[in-house]
mmCIF file of C-alpha atoms and ligand atoms in Angstrom:
data_model
loop_
_atom_site.group_PDB
_atom_site.id
_atom_site.type_symbol
_atom_site.label_atom_id
_atom_site.label_comp_id
_atom_site.label_asym_id
_atom_site.label_seq_id
_atom_site.Cartn_x
_atom_site.Cartn_y
_atom_site.Cartn_z
ATOM 1 C CA UNK A 1 0.096 0.094 0.200
ATOM 2 C CA UNK A 2 1.205 3.398 -0.974
ATOM 3 C CA UNK A 3 1.369 6.410 1.917
ATOM 4 C CA UNK A 4 1.373 10.000 1.009
ATOM 5 C CA UNK A 5 4.479 12.219 1.857
ATOM 6 C CA UNK A 6 5.090 15.870 1.497
ATOM 7 C CA UNK A 7 8.418 16.152 -0.818
ATOM 8 C CA UNK A 8 8.347 19.558 -1.662
ATOM 9 C CA UNK A 9 7.126 22.706 0.419
ATOM 10 C CA UNK A 10 7.018 26.208 -0.190
ATOM 11 C CA UNK A 11 5.393 29.863 1.233
ATOM 12 C CA UNK A 12 4.897 33.203 0.327
ATOM 13 C CA UNK A 13 4.611 36.396 2.109
ATOM 14 C CA UNK A 14 3.910 39.372 0.375
ATOM 15 C CA UNK A 15 6.300 42.219 1.718
ATOM 16 C CA UNK A 16 3.598 44.629 3.467
ATOM 17 C CA UNK A 17 4.250 44.679 7.152
ATOM 18 C CA UNK A 18 0.912 46.026 8.791
ATOM 19 C CA UNK A 19 1.504 46.823 12.472
ATOM 20 C CA UNK A 20 -1.353 47.045 15.237
ATOM 21 C CA UNK A 21 -0.377 50.651 15.608
ATOM 22 C CA UNK A 22 -0.943 50.836 11.495
ATOM 23 C CA UNK A 23 -4.571 50.019 11.936
ATOM 24 C CA UNK A 24 -5.181 51.639 14.820
ATOM 25 C CA UNK A 25 -5.136 55.023 12.424
ATOM 26 C CA UNK A 26 -8.346 53.181 10.732
ATOM 27 C CA UNK A 27 -10.370 52.066 13.517
ATOM 28 C CA UNK A 28 -10.774 52.260 17.358
ATOM 29 C CA UNK A 29 -8.178 49.608 18.756
ATOM 30 C CA UNK A 30 -4.927 49.162 20.213
ATOM 31 C CA UNK A 31 -1.311 47.268 19.976
ATOM 32 C CA UNK A 32 -2.014 46.673 23.900
ATOM 33 C CA UNK A 33 -5.801 44.798 23.071
ATOM 34 C CA UNK A 34 -4.638 42.950 19.574
ATOM 35 C CA UNK A 35 -1.267 41.493 21.843
ATOM 36 C CA UNK A 36 -3.181 40.490 24.663
ATOM 37 C CA UNK A 37 -6.051 39.134 22.960
ATOM 38 C CA UNK A 38 -4.404 37.211 20.272
ATOM 39 C CA UNK A 39 -0.653 37.192 20.420
ATOM 40 C CA UNK A 40 -0.496 39.070 17.158
ATOM 41 C CA UNK A 41 1.983 41.753 16.234
ATOM 42 C CA UNK A 42 1.699 42.795 12.338
ATOM 43 C CA UNK A 43 0.574 41.056 9.686
ATOM 44 C CA UNK A 44 1.200 41.085 6.152
ATOM 45 C CA UNK A 45 -1.045 42.817 3.283
ATOM 46 C CA UNK A 46 -0.863 41.818 -0.449
ATOM 47 C CA UNK A 47 -0.206 44.483 -3.059
ATOM 48 C CA UNK A 48 -3.571 45.521 -4.116
ATOM 49 C CA UNK A 49 -3.986 45.408 -7.971
ATOM 50 C CA UNK A 50 -0.754 43.824 -8.218
ATOM 51 C CA UNK A 51 -1.378 39.921 -6.231
ATOM 52 C CA UNK A 52 -3.997 38.384 -5.925
ATOM 53 C CA UNK A 53 -4.792 34.913 -4.136
ATOM 54 C CA UNK A 54 -3.918 32.954 -6.743
ATOM 55 C CA UNK A 55 -0.644 34.781 -7.463
ATOM 56 C CA UNK A 56 0.596 34.575 -4.137
ATOM 57 C CA UNK A 57 -0.407 30.582 -4.090
ATOM 58 C CA UNK A 58 2.168 30.518 -7.369
ATOM 59 C CA UNK A 59 4.705 31.709 -5.612
ATOM 60 C CA UNK A 60 4.700 29.032 -2.895
ATOM 61 C CA UNK A 61 3.909 26.626 -5.754
ATOM 62 C CA UNK A 62 6.976 27.238 -7.803
ATOM 63 C CA UNK A 63 8.907 26.844 -4.391
ATOM 64 C CA UNK A 64 7.345 23.528 -3.930
ATOM 65 C CA UNK A 65 7.685 22.145 -7.173
ATOM 66 C CA UNK A 66 11.353 22.859 -7.071
ATOM 67 C CA UNK A 67 12.136 21.598 -3.967
ATOM 68 C CA UNK A 68 9.643 18.313 -4.722
ATOM 69 C CA UNK A 69 12.714 18.229 -7.511
ATOM 70 C CA UNK A 70 9.898 17.460 -10.458
ATOM 71 C CA UNK A 71 8.536 19.579 -13.156
ATOM 72 C CA UNK A 72 5.516 21.337 -13.580
ATOM 73 C CA UNK A 73 4.227 18.991 -15.842
ATOM 74 C CA UNK A 74 4.562 16.116 -13.750
ATOM 75 C CA UNK A 75 1.894 17.718 -11.475
ATOM 76 C CA UNK A 76 -1.469 15.181 -11.907
ATOM 77 C CA UNK A 77 -3.736 16.993 -9.689
ATOM 78 C CA UNK A 78 -4.249 20.678 -7.790
ATOM 79 C CA UNK A 79 -6.012 21.179 -4.852
ATOM 80 C CA UNK A 80 -6.400 24.649 -3.870
ATOM 81 C CA UNK A 81 -8.006 25.891 -0.584
ATOM 82 C CA UNK A 82 -9.235 29.183 0.171
ATOM 83 C CA UNK A 83 -12.086 31.721 1.045
ATOM 84 C CA UNK A 84 -10.765 34.742 -0.922
ATOM 85 C CA UNK A 85 -10.772 33.881 -4.600
ATOM 86 C CA UNK A 86 -9.508 36.077 -6.912
ATOM 87 C CA UNK A 87 -13.386 35.292 -8.602
ATOM 88 C CA UNK A 88 -16.537 34.015 -7.228
ATOM 89 C CA UNK A 89 -15.980 31.367 -10.248
ATOM 90 C CA UNK A 90 -14.639 29.668 -11.265
ATOM 91 C CA UNK A 91 -11.797 28.894 -8.696
ATOM 92 C CA UNK A 92 -8.623 29.671 -7.871
ATOM 93 C CA UNK A 93 -7.153 26.148 -8.964
ATOM 94 C CA UNK A 94 -7.505 26.537 -12.495
ATOM 95 C CA UNK A 95 -5.960 29.543 -12.675
ATOM 96 C CA UNK A 96 -2.894 28.653 -10.377
ATOM 97 C CA UNK A 97 -2.740 25.707 -13.344
ATOM 98 C CA UNK A 98 -2.812 28.755 -15.936
ATOM 99 C CA UNK A 99 -0.498 30.740 -14.354
ATOM 100 C CA UNK A 100 1.952 28.126 -13.572
ATOM 101 C CA UNK A 101 2.204 27.534 -17.140
ATOM 102 C CA UNK A 102 0.622 23.791 -16.860
ATOM 103 C CA UNK A 103 -0.671 23.551 -20.165
ATOM 104 C CA UNK A 104 -1.781 19.774 -20.182
ATOM 105 C CA UNK A 105 -5.086 19.152 -19.908
ATOM 106 C CA UNK A 106 -4.875 15.165 -17.817
ATOM 107 C CA UNK A 107 -4.959 17.168 -14.552
ATOM 108 C CA UNK A 108 -7.695 17.809 -12.431
ATOM 109 C CA UNK A 109 -7.868 20.844 -10.576
ATOM 110 C CA UNK A 110 -10.121 21.041 -7.206
ATOM 111 C CA UNK A 111 -10.928 24.175 -5.232
ATOM 112 C CA UNK A 112 -11.900 23.211 -1.435
ATOM 113 C CA UNK A 113 -14.063 25.860 0.858
ATOM 114 C CA UNK A 114 -13.446 24.803 4.044
ATOM 115 C CA UNK A 115 -11.976 28.128 5.246
ATOM 116 C CA UNK A 116 -9.205 27.456 8.617
ATOM 117 C CA UNK A 117 -9.361 23.755 7.910
ATOM 118 C CA UNK A 118 -9.364 23.908 4.098
ATOM 119 C CA UNK A 119 -5.723 23.165 4.099
ATOM 120 C CA UNK A 120 -6.225 19.902 6.273
ATOM 121 C CA UNK A 121 -9.087 18.663 4.172
ATOM 122 C CA UNK A 122 -6.781 19.193 1.217
ATOM 123 C CA UNK A 123 -4.431 17.105 2.643
ATOM 124 C CA UNK A 124 -6.890 14.384 3.541
ATOM 125 C CA UNK A 125 -8.619 14.374 0.078
ATOM 126 C CA UNK A 126 -5.268 14.659 -1.402
ATOM 127 C CA UNK A 127 -3.979 11.366 0.336
ATOM 128 C CA UNK A 128 -7.045 8.793 -0.899
ATOM 129 C CA UNK A 129 -6.183 9.934 -4.083
ATOM 130 C CA UNK A 130 -2.633 9.383 -3.516
ATOM 131 C CA UNK A 131 -3.317 5.981 -1.798
ATOM 132 C CA UNK A 132 -6.012 4.213 -4.379
ATOM 133 C CA UNK A 133 -3.114 4.900 -6.889
ATOM 134 C CA UNK A 134 -5.393 7.499 -8.915
ATOM 135 C CA UNK A 135 -2.211 10.219 -8.778
ATOM 136 C CA UNK A 136 0.872 10.316 -8.025
ATOM 137 C CA UNK A 137 1.827 14.152 -7.315
ATOM 138 C CA UNK A 138 -0.764 16.449 -6.344
ATOM 139 C CA UNK A 139 0.096 20.012 -5.211
ATOM 140 C CA UNK A 140 -1.866 21.248 -2.545
ATOM 141 C CA UNK A 141 -2.202 24.828 -2.195
ATOM 142 C CA UNK A 142 -3.602 27.103 0.490
ATOM 143 C CA UNK A 143 -3.684 31.406 0.190
ATOM 144 C CA UNK A 144 -5.835 33.899 0.972
ATOM 145 C CA UNK A 145 -5.802 37.541 0.127
ATOM 146 C CA UNK A 146 -8.191 38.523 3.289
ATOM 147 C CA UNK A 147 -6.944 42.303 2.836
ATOM 148 C CA UNK A 148 -9.390 42.771 0.094
ATOM 149 C CA UNK A 149 -12.642 41.947 2.017
ATOM 150 C CA UNK A 150 -11.684 43.127 4.942
ATOM 151 C CA UNK A 151 -14.156 46.212 7.073
ATOM 152 C CA UNK A 152 -11.355 48.491 8.340
ATOM 153 C CA UNK A 153 -13.887 50.910 10.767
ATOM 154 C CA UNK A 154 -14.438 50.356 13.912
ATOM 155 C CA UNK A 155 -17.640 48.212 13.441
ATOM 156 C CA UNK A 156 -15.291 45.460 12.108
ATOM 157 C CA UNK A 157 -12.250 45.230 14.670
ATOM 158 C CA UNK A 158 -12.986 42.449 16.196
ATOM 159 C CA UNK A 159 -12.575 40.142 12.879
ATOM 160 C CA UNK A 160 -10.497 42.574 10.559
ATOM 161 C CA UNK A 161 -7.241 42.661 13.398
ATOM 162 C CA UNK A 162 -6.940 38.904 13.305
ATOM 163 C CA UNK A 163 -6.174 38.443 9.395
ATOM 164 C CA UNK A 164 -3.304 38.547 7.191
ATOM 165 C CA UNK A 165 -2.528 37.345 3.812
ATOM 166 C CA UNK A 166 -0.388 34.841 2.597
ATOM 167 C CA UNK A 167 0.107 31.386 1.386
ATOM 168 C CA UNK A 168 1.413 27.479 0.838
ATOM 169 C CA UNK A 169 2.049 24.992 -0.975
ATOM 170 C CA UNK A 170 3.170 21.457 -0.539
ATOM 171 C CA UNK A 171 4.098 18.716 -3.379
ATOM 172 C CA UNK A 172 2.452 15.844 -1.969
ATOM 173 C CA UNK A 173 3.654 12.471 -3.672
ATOM 174 C CA UNK A 174 2.946 8.423 -3.975
ATOM 175 C CA UNK A 175 5.886 7.059 -1.372
ATOM 176 C CA UNK A 176 6.118 3.440 -2.403
ATOM 177 C CA UNK A 177 8.673 2.487 0.361
ATOM 178 C CA UNK A 178 9.909 3.818 3.383
ATOM 179 C CA UNK A 179 7.898 4.922 6.762
ATOM 180 C CA UNK A 180 7.322 9.000 6.000
ATOM 181 C CA UNK A 181 4.009 9.615 4.873
ATOM 182 C CA UNK A 182 0.788 10.258 6.237
ATOM 183 C CA UNK A 183 -0.477 8.181 9.068
ATOM 184 C CA UNK A 184 -3.770 8.993 9.936
ATOM 185 C CA UNK A 185 -6.501 12.047 9.631
ATOM 186 C CA UNK A 186 -9.786 12.659 10.615
ATOM 187 C CA UNK A 187 -12.394 15.331 9.689
ATOM 188 C CA UNK A 188 -15.100 16.928 11.122
ATOM 189 C CA UNK A 189 -17.958 19.291 10.591
ATOM 190 C CA UNK A 190 -21.724 20.757 12.857
ATOM 191 C CA UNK A 191 -22.917 23.216 10.609
ATOM 192 C CA UNK A 192 -25.084 24.373 13.888
ATOM 193 C CA UNK A 193 -22.818 26.924 14.168
ATOM 194 C CA UNK A 194 -22.568 27.738 10.055
ATOM 195 C CA UNK A 195 -23.319 31.681 10.467
ATOM 196 C CA UNK A 196 -21.511 32.471 13.731
ATOM 197 C CA UNK A 197 -18.262 32.646 11.337
ATOM 198 C CA UNK A 198 -19.447 33.881 7.848
ATOM 199 C CA UNK A 199 -19.253 36.090 5.016
ATOM 200 C CA UNK A 200 -22.724 35.024 3.721
ATOM 201 C CA UNK A 201 -22.898 37.892 0.800
ATOM 202 C CA UNK A 202 -22.528 37.414 -2.239
ATOM 203 C CA UNK A 203 -24.964 34.361 -1.983
ATOM 204 C CA UNK A 204 -27.979 32.581 -3.227
ATOM 205 C CA UNK A 205 -29.897 32.802 -0.169
ATOM 206 C CA UNK A 206 -31.615 35.838 -1.218
ATOM 207 C CA UNK A 207 -33.007 36.623 2.424
ATOM 208 C CA UNK A 208 -34.444 33.307 3.141
ATOM 209 C CA UNK A 209 -34.274 31.989 6.546
ATOM 210 C CA UNK A 210 -30.632 33.388 6.896
ATOM 211 C CA UNK A 211 -31.149 37.063 5.898
ATOM 212 C CA UNK A 212 -34.564 37.487 8.109
ATOM 213 C CA UNK A 213 -33.015 35.513 10.999
ATOM 214 C CA UNK A 214 -29.902 37.434 11.323
ATOM 215 C CA UNK A 215 -30.496 40.596 10.299
ATOM 216 C CA UNK A 216 -34.041 41.298 10.405
ATOM 217 C CA UNK A 217 -34.576 41.873 6.604
ATOM 218 C CA UNK A 218 -37.700 41.366 4.362
ATOM 219 C CA UNK A 219 -37.314 38.985 1.632
ATOM 220 C CA UNK A 220 -37.541 41.648 -1.073
ATOM 221 C CA UNK A 221 -34.985 43.821 0.035
ATOM 222 C CA UNK A 222 -32.419 41.437 -0.808
ATOM 223 C CA UNK A 223 -33.522 42.008 -4.676
ATOM 224 C CA UNK A 224 -32.969 37.886 -5.646
ATOM 225 C CA UNK A 225 -29.307 38.626 -6.830
ATOM 226 C CA UNK A 226 -26.209 37.997 -5.212
ATOM 227 C CA UNK A 227 -25.536 41.312 -4.234
ATOM 228 C CA UNK A 228 -27.265 44.639 -3.667
ATOM 229 C CA UNK A 229 -26.633 48.049 -3.060
ATOM 230 C CA UNK A 230 -28.281 47.852 0.150
ATOM 231 C CA UNK A 231 -26.124 45.547 1.289
ATOM 232 C CA UNK A 232 -23.192 47.260 0.433
ATOM 233 C CA UNK A 233 -24.804 50.104 2.101
ATOM 234 C CA UNK A 234 -25.350 48.745 5.468
ATOM 235 C CA UNK A 235 -21.973 46.829 5.563
ATOM 236 C CA UNK A 236 -23.061 42.912 4.740
ATOM 237 C CA UNK A 237 -20.486 42.416 2.704
ATOM 238 C CA UNK A 238 -17.572 41.612 5.560
ATOM 239 C CA UNK A 239 -17.033 38.388 7.498
ATOM 240 C CA UNK A 240 -18.815 38.261 10.828
ATOM 241 C CA UNK A 241 -17.650 36.422 13.613
ATOM 242 C CA UNK A 242 -18.900 35.537 17.109
ATOM 243 C CA UNK A 243 -15.690 35.300 18.537
ATOM 244 C CA UNK A 244 -16.185 33.859 22.042
ATOM 245 C CA UNK A 245 -17.980 30.732 20.954
ATOM 246 C CA UNK A 246 -15.480 30.490 18.178
ATOM 247 C CA UNK A 247 -12.920 30.580 20.515
ATOM 248 C CA UNK A 248 -14.797 27.707 23.169
ATOM 249 C CA UNK A 249 -15.164 25.462 20.811
ATOM 250 C CA UNK A 250 -11.913 25.623 19.193
ATOM 251 C CA UNK A 251 -10.106 25.001 22.376
ATOM 252 C CA UNK A 252 -12.149 21.588 22.869
ATOM 253 C CA UNK A 253 -12.091 20.582 19.101
ATOM 254 C CA UNK A 254 -8.492 21.010 18.670
ATOM 255 C CA UNK A 255 -7.580 18.416 21.394
ATOM 256 C CA UNK A 256 -10.323 16.222 21.151
ATOM 257 C CA UNK A 257 -9.400 15.891 17.025
ATOM 258 C CA UNK A 258 -5.798 15.831 17.811
ATOM 259 C CA UNK A 259 -5.833 12.741 20.503
ATOM 260 C CA UNK A 260 -8.531 10.961 18.341
ATOM 261 C CA UNK A 261 -5.102 10.716 15.745
ATOM 262 C CA UNK A 262 -2.643 9.836 18.255
ATOM 263 C CA UNK A 263 -5.134 6.923 19.455
ATOM 264 C CA UNK A 264 -5.665 5.696 16.106
ATOM 265 C CA UNK A 265 -2.168 5.525 15.594
ATOM 266 C CA UNK A 266 -1.244 3.773 18.914
ATOM 267 C CA UNK A 267 0.946 7.009 19.582
ATOM 268 C CA UNK A 268 0.262 9.365 22.244
ATOM 269 C CA UNK A 269 1.290 13.483 23.329
ATOM 270 C CA UNK A 270 5.236 12.796 23.550
ATOM 271 C CA UNK A 271 5.641 11.024 20.396
ATOM 272 C CA UNK A 272 4.738 14.594 18.668
ATOM 273 C CA UNK A 273 7.747 16.544 17.791
ATOM 274 C CA UNK A 274 6.294 19.487 16.401
ATOM 275 C CA UNK A 275 1.882 20.021 16.827
ATOM 276 C CA UNK A 276 1.663 23.119 13.767
ATOM 277 C CA UNK A 277 -2.097 24.154 14.701
ATOM 278 C CA UNK A 278 -4.117 26.264 12.465
ATOM 279 C CA UNK A 279 -2.596 29.668 13.357
ATOM 280 C CA UNK A 280 -6.187 31.351 14.561
ATOM 281 C CA UNK A 281 -5.373 32.673 17.768
ATOM 282 C CA UNK A 282 -1.773 32.353 19.904
ATOM 283 C CA UNK A 283 -3.945 32.372 23.194
ATOM 284 C CA UNK A 284 -6.140 28.830 21.099
ATOM 285 C CA UNK A 285 -2.533 27.370 20.473
ATOM 286 C CA UNK A 286 -1.292 28.198 23.897
ATOM 287 C CA UNK A 287 -5.043 26.575 25.612
ATOM 288 C CA UNK A 288 -4.496 23.493 22.990
ATOM 289 C CA UNK A 289 -1.142 23.263 24.188
ATOM 290 C CA UNK A 290 -1.844 23.265 28.026
ATOM 291 C CA UNK A 291 -4.827 20.575 27.617
ATOM 292 C CA UNK A 292 -2.085 18.172 25.738
ATOM 293 C CA UNK A 293 0.882 18.827 28.092
ATOM 294 C CA UNK A 294 2.995 19.518 25.274
ATOM 295 C CA UNK A 295 6.173 21.284 25.923
ATOM 296 C CA UNK A 296 7.041 24.865 23.941
ATOM 297 C CA UNK A 297 9.521 23.345 21.711
ATOM 298 C CA UNK A 298 6.492 21.098 20.914
ATOM 299 C CA UNK A 299 4.173 23.788 19.431
ATOM 300 C CA UNK A 300 5.044 25.939 16.740
ATOM 301 C CA UNK A 301 3.240 29.190 16.182
ATOM 302 C CA UNK A 302 4.442 32.228 14.216
ATOM 303 C CA UNK A 303 0.684 33.865 14.302
ATOM 304 C CA UNK A 304 2.507 37.010 16.040
ATOM 305 C CA UNK A 305 4.490 38.189 12.510
ATOM 306 C CA UNK A 306 1.665 36.953 10.166
ATOM 307 C CA UNK A 307 -1.659 36.806 12.221
ATOM 308 C CA UNK A 308 -4.594 34.492 10.761
ATOM 309 C CA UNK A 309 -3.861 33.240 7.286
ATOM 310 C CA UNK A 310 -6.685 30.948 7.015
ATOM 311 C CA UNK A 311 -6.073 27.972 4.780
ATOM 312 C CA UNK A 312 -2.722 29.116 4.344
ATOM 313 C CA UNK A 313 -1.388 29.171 8.171
ATOM 314 C CA UNK A 314 -0.875 25.163 8.132
ATOM 315 C CA UNK A 315 1.581 25.633 5.116
ATOM 316 C CA UNK A 316 3.246 28.753 6.222
ATOM 317 C CA UNK A 317 4.082 27.277 9.529
ATOM 318 C CA UNK A 318 4.903 24.152 8.081
ATOM 319 C CA UNK A 319 7.431 24.921 5.627
ATOM 320 C CA UNK A 320 9.181 27.653 8.359
ATOM 321 C CA UNK A 321 9.443 25.034 10.808
ATOM 322 C CA UNK A 322 10.852 22.906 8.324
ATOM 323 C CA UNK A 323 13.427 25.833 6.935
ATOM 324 C CA UNK A 324 14.630 26.504 10.490
ATOM 325 C CA UNK A 325 15.400 23.016 11.010
ATOM 326 C CA UNK A 326 12.782 22.200 13.558
ATOM 327 C CA UNK A 327 11.373 19.207 11.710
ATOM 328 C CA UNK A 328 13.766 16.482 10.194
ATOM 329 C CA UNK A 329 13.325 13.513 8.524
ATOM 330 C CA UNK A 330 11.381 10.587 10.695
ATOM 331 C CA UNK A 331 9.928 13.178 12.851
ATOM 332 C CA UNK A 332 6.050 12.698 14.018
ATOM 333 C CA UNK A 333 4.115 15.963 12.799
ATOM 334 C CA UNK A 334 0.646 17.077 13.514
ATOM 335 C CA UNK A 335 -1.282 19.389 11.632
ATOM 336 C CA UNK A 336 -4.627 20.469 13.150
ATOM 337 C CA UNK A 337 -7.155 23.073 12.664
ATOM 338 C CA UNK A 338 -10.380 24.382 13.629
ATOM 339 C CA UNK A 339 -12.819 27.408 12.072
ATOM 340 C CA UNK A 340 -15.861 28.297 10.249
ATOM 341 C CA UNK A 341 -18.645 25.489 9.340
ATOM 342 C CA UNK A 342 -17.837 24.627 12.233
ATOM 343 C CA UNK A 343 -15.146 22.039 10.924
ATOM 344 C CA UNK A 344 -12.182 20.737 12.488
ATOM 345 C CA UNK A 345 -9.566 18.070 11.600
ATOM 346 C CA UNK A 346 -6.254 16.926 11.929
ATOM 347 C CA UNK A 347 -3.715 14.854 10.441
ATOM 348 C CA UNK A 348 -0.575 12.773 11.674
ATOM 349 C CA UNK A 349 2.232 12.489 9.270
ATOM 350 C CA UNK A 350 5.787 10.899 9.805
ATOM 351 C CA UNK A 351 8.094 13.470 8.062
HETATM 352 O O1 UT7 B 1 -9.318 31.046 12.672
HETATM 353 C C1 UT7 B 1 -10.847 31.141 12.523
HETATM 354 C C2 UT7 B 1 -11.193 31.241 13.706
HETATM 355 N N1 UT7 B 1 -11.584 32.270 14.665
HETATM 356 C C3 UT7 B 1 -10.933 32.407 15.750
HETATM 357 O O2 UT7 B 1 -10.459 31.332 16.396
HETATM 358 C C4 UT7 B 1 -11.034 33.569 16.312
HETATM 359 C C5 UT7 B 1 -11.652 33.006 17.705
HETATM 360 N N2 UT7 B 1 -12.383 34.281 18.767
HETATM 361 C C6 UT7 B 1 -11.085 35.191 19.360
HETATM 362 O O3 UT7 B 1 -9.986 34.968 18.777
HETATM 363 C C7 UT7 B 1 -11.512 35.620 20.265
HETATM 364 O O4 UT7 B 1 -13.109 36.091 20.468
HETATM 365 C C8 UT7 B 1 -11.201 37.429 19.536
HETATM 366 C C9 UT7 B 1 -9.716 37.685 19.722
HETATM 367 C C10 UT7 B 1 -11.954 37.884 17.942
HETATM 368 C C11 UT7 B 1 -12.390 38.742 20.487
HETATM 369 O O5 UT7 B 1 -11.422 38.675 21.850
HETATM 370 P P1 UT7 B 1 -12.721 38.553 22.985
HETATM 371 O O6 UT7 B 1 -12.144 38.583 24.202
HETATM 372 O O7 UT7 B 1 -13.286 37.060 22.553
HETATM 373 O O8 UT7 B 1 -13.320 40.075 22.931
HETATM 374 P P2 UT7 B 1 -15.019 40.001 22.809
HETATM 375 O O9 UT7 B 1 -15.506 39.536 21.309
HETATM 376 O O10 UT7 B 1 -15.396 39.400 23.543
HETATM 377 O O11 UT7 B 1 -14.809 41.797 22.847
HETATM 378 C C12 UT7 B 1 -14.364 42.467 24.074
HETATM 379 C C13 UT7 B 1 -14.654 43.807 23.538
HETATM 380 C C14 UT7 B 1 -15.882 44.109 23.558
HETATM 381 O O12 UT7 B 1 -15.946 45.609 23.459
HETATM 382 P P3 UT7 B 1 -16.894 45.806 25.163
HETATM 383 O O13 UT7 B 1 -18.538 44.998 24.509
HETATM 384 O O14 UT7 B 1 -16.324 44.752 26.567
HETATM 385 O O15 UT7 B 1 -16.820 47.476 25.466
HETATM 386 C C15 UT7 B 1 -15.451 44.470 21.985
HETATM 387 O O16 UT7 B 1 -16.264 45.334 21.299
HETATM 388 O O17 UT7 B 1 -13.305 43.830 23.109
HETATM 389 C C16 UT7 B 1 -13.872 44.794 22.131
HETATM 390 N N3 UT7 B 1 -13.317 44.522 20.729
HETATM 391 C C17 UT7 B 1 -11.954 45.247 20.716
HETATM 392 N N4 UT7 B 1 -11.068 46.598 21.266
HETATM 393 C C18 UT7 B 1 -10.166 46.821 20.515
HETATM 394 C C19 UT7 B 1 -13.430 43.532 19.715
HETATM 395 N N5 UT7 B 1 -12.151 43.809 18.511
HETATM 396 C C20 UT7 B 1 -11.544 45.099 19.360
HETATM 397 C C21 UT7 B 1 -10.260 45.297 18.669
HETATM 398 N N6 UT7 B 1 -9.685 46.369 19.799
HETATM 399 N N7 UT7 B 1 -9.966 45.291 17.882
#
């Protein structure tokens, strides 16, 4: 039986660094509040009109492909995870294919819309394709250009200060011998709280159910189209989040999913060389670390520099940890995520 190993990894962070003080020029917030509640010091923003989610993903992918020692034409499937795509449709997968200059059409491109868990979902889907023998080289990309879709007024501060832009990518390859690769993974979802961390417009709901209950709008004001002037006038085009509910649920589900994987593999927390949690909030990672009784050197955090980059956060952190020599051949690595949906899950792999 084949296993799936990460044979190349890359990341791309846009140049523009935005501090907490920079944000406090647009909204009523402070460096002290942001650092205390989230641990974030700076985040990066893409260069508007010159960079997009796809172009950032492409830069990360080029590095991953080079490090994997393959040619772009060897890629036989693309998976792209993002919540901030260039277009409503088509997805970023085909745009990335074009940007990379992959002209062969025997390739498939799949877009994943699982927000913060997009990378973990993508990895698990890719693992099944590789294990089944269908594909040999899968390119998985997580990328976000959040800065194009955030509310930079005080009303949006609870969400806006958290997010940053960036991209990460891995090449996943069929491993025919050796022990490296994905050992176990689990994926979970609970739609009960779908609107507690959501951006509902533009969308096809037309005010039905969501609009009425959440915003008290009569149906006709949605006009029967995806996006209306009134939605824009009322600022209903930004993400909303019930922060405390997300926080409380996250610190419960992260450890549950990680333990589920460890139990399935017959391993325990002391076997983990590095836990790479989705960089949602430094305080969440610290809770998870405490609950699982992990040492500081077993958990990697870089949200302080980059903010929460959603689908990109795990590959960026994994890449940085590997580049820093913190992950070596044979190490047990755990990737875990929780976010909008709610969805959560984790992957256990031998590097
Ligand atoms: O990857 C996606 C998943 N998302 C997450 O994991 C986020 C999880 N949740 C969180 O990280 C936290 O809930 C937040 C960091 C988003 C918010 O922290 P909190 O401690 O839960 O704050 P809160 O929402 O309860 O707000 C406390 C106060 C409120 O003021 P009042 O009503 O007490 O006067 C907010 O209006 O802080 C205020 N506030 C801010 N103040 C300054 C909210 N955002 C800000 C801000 N700057 N940026």
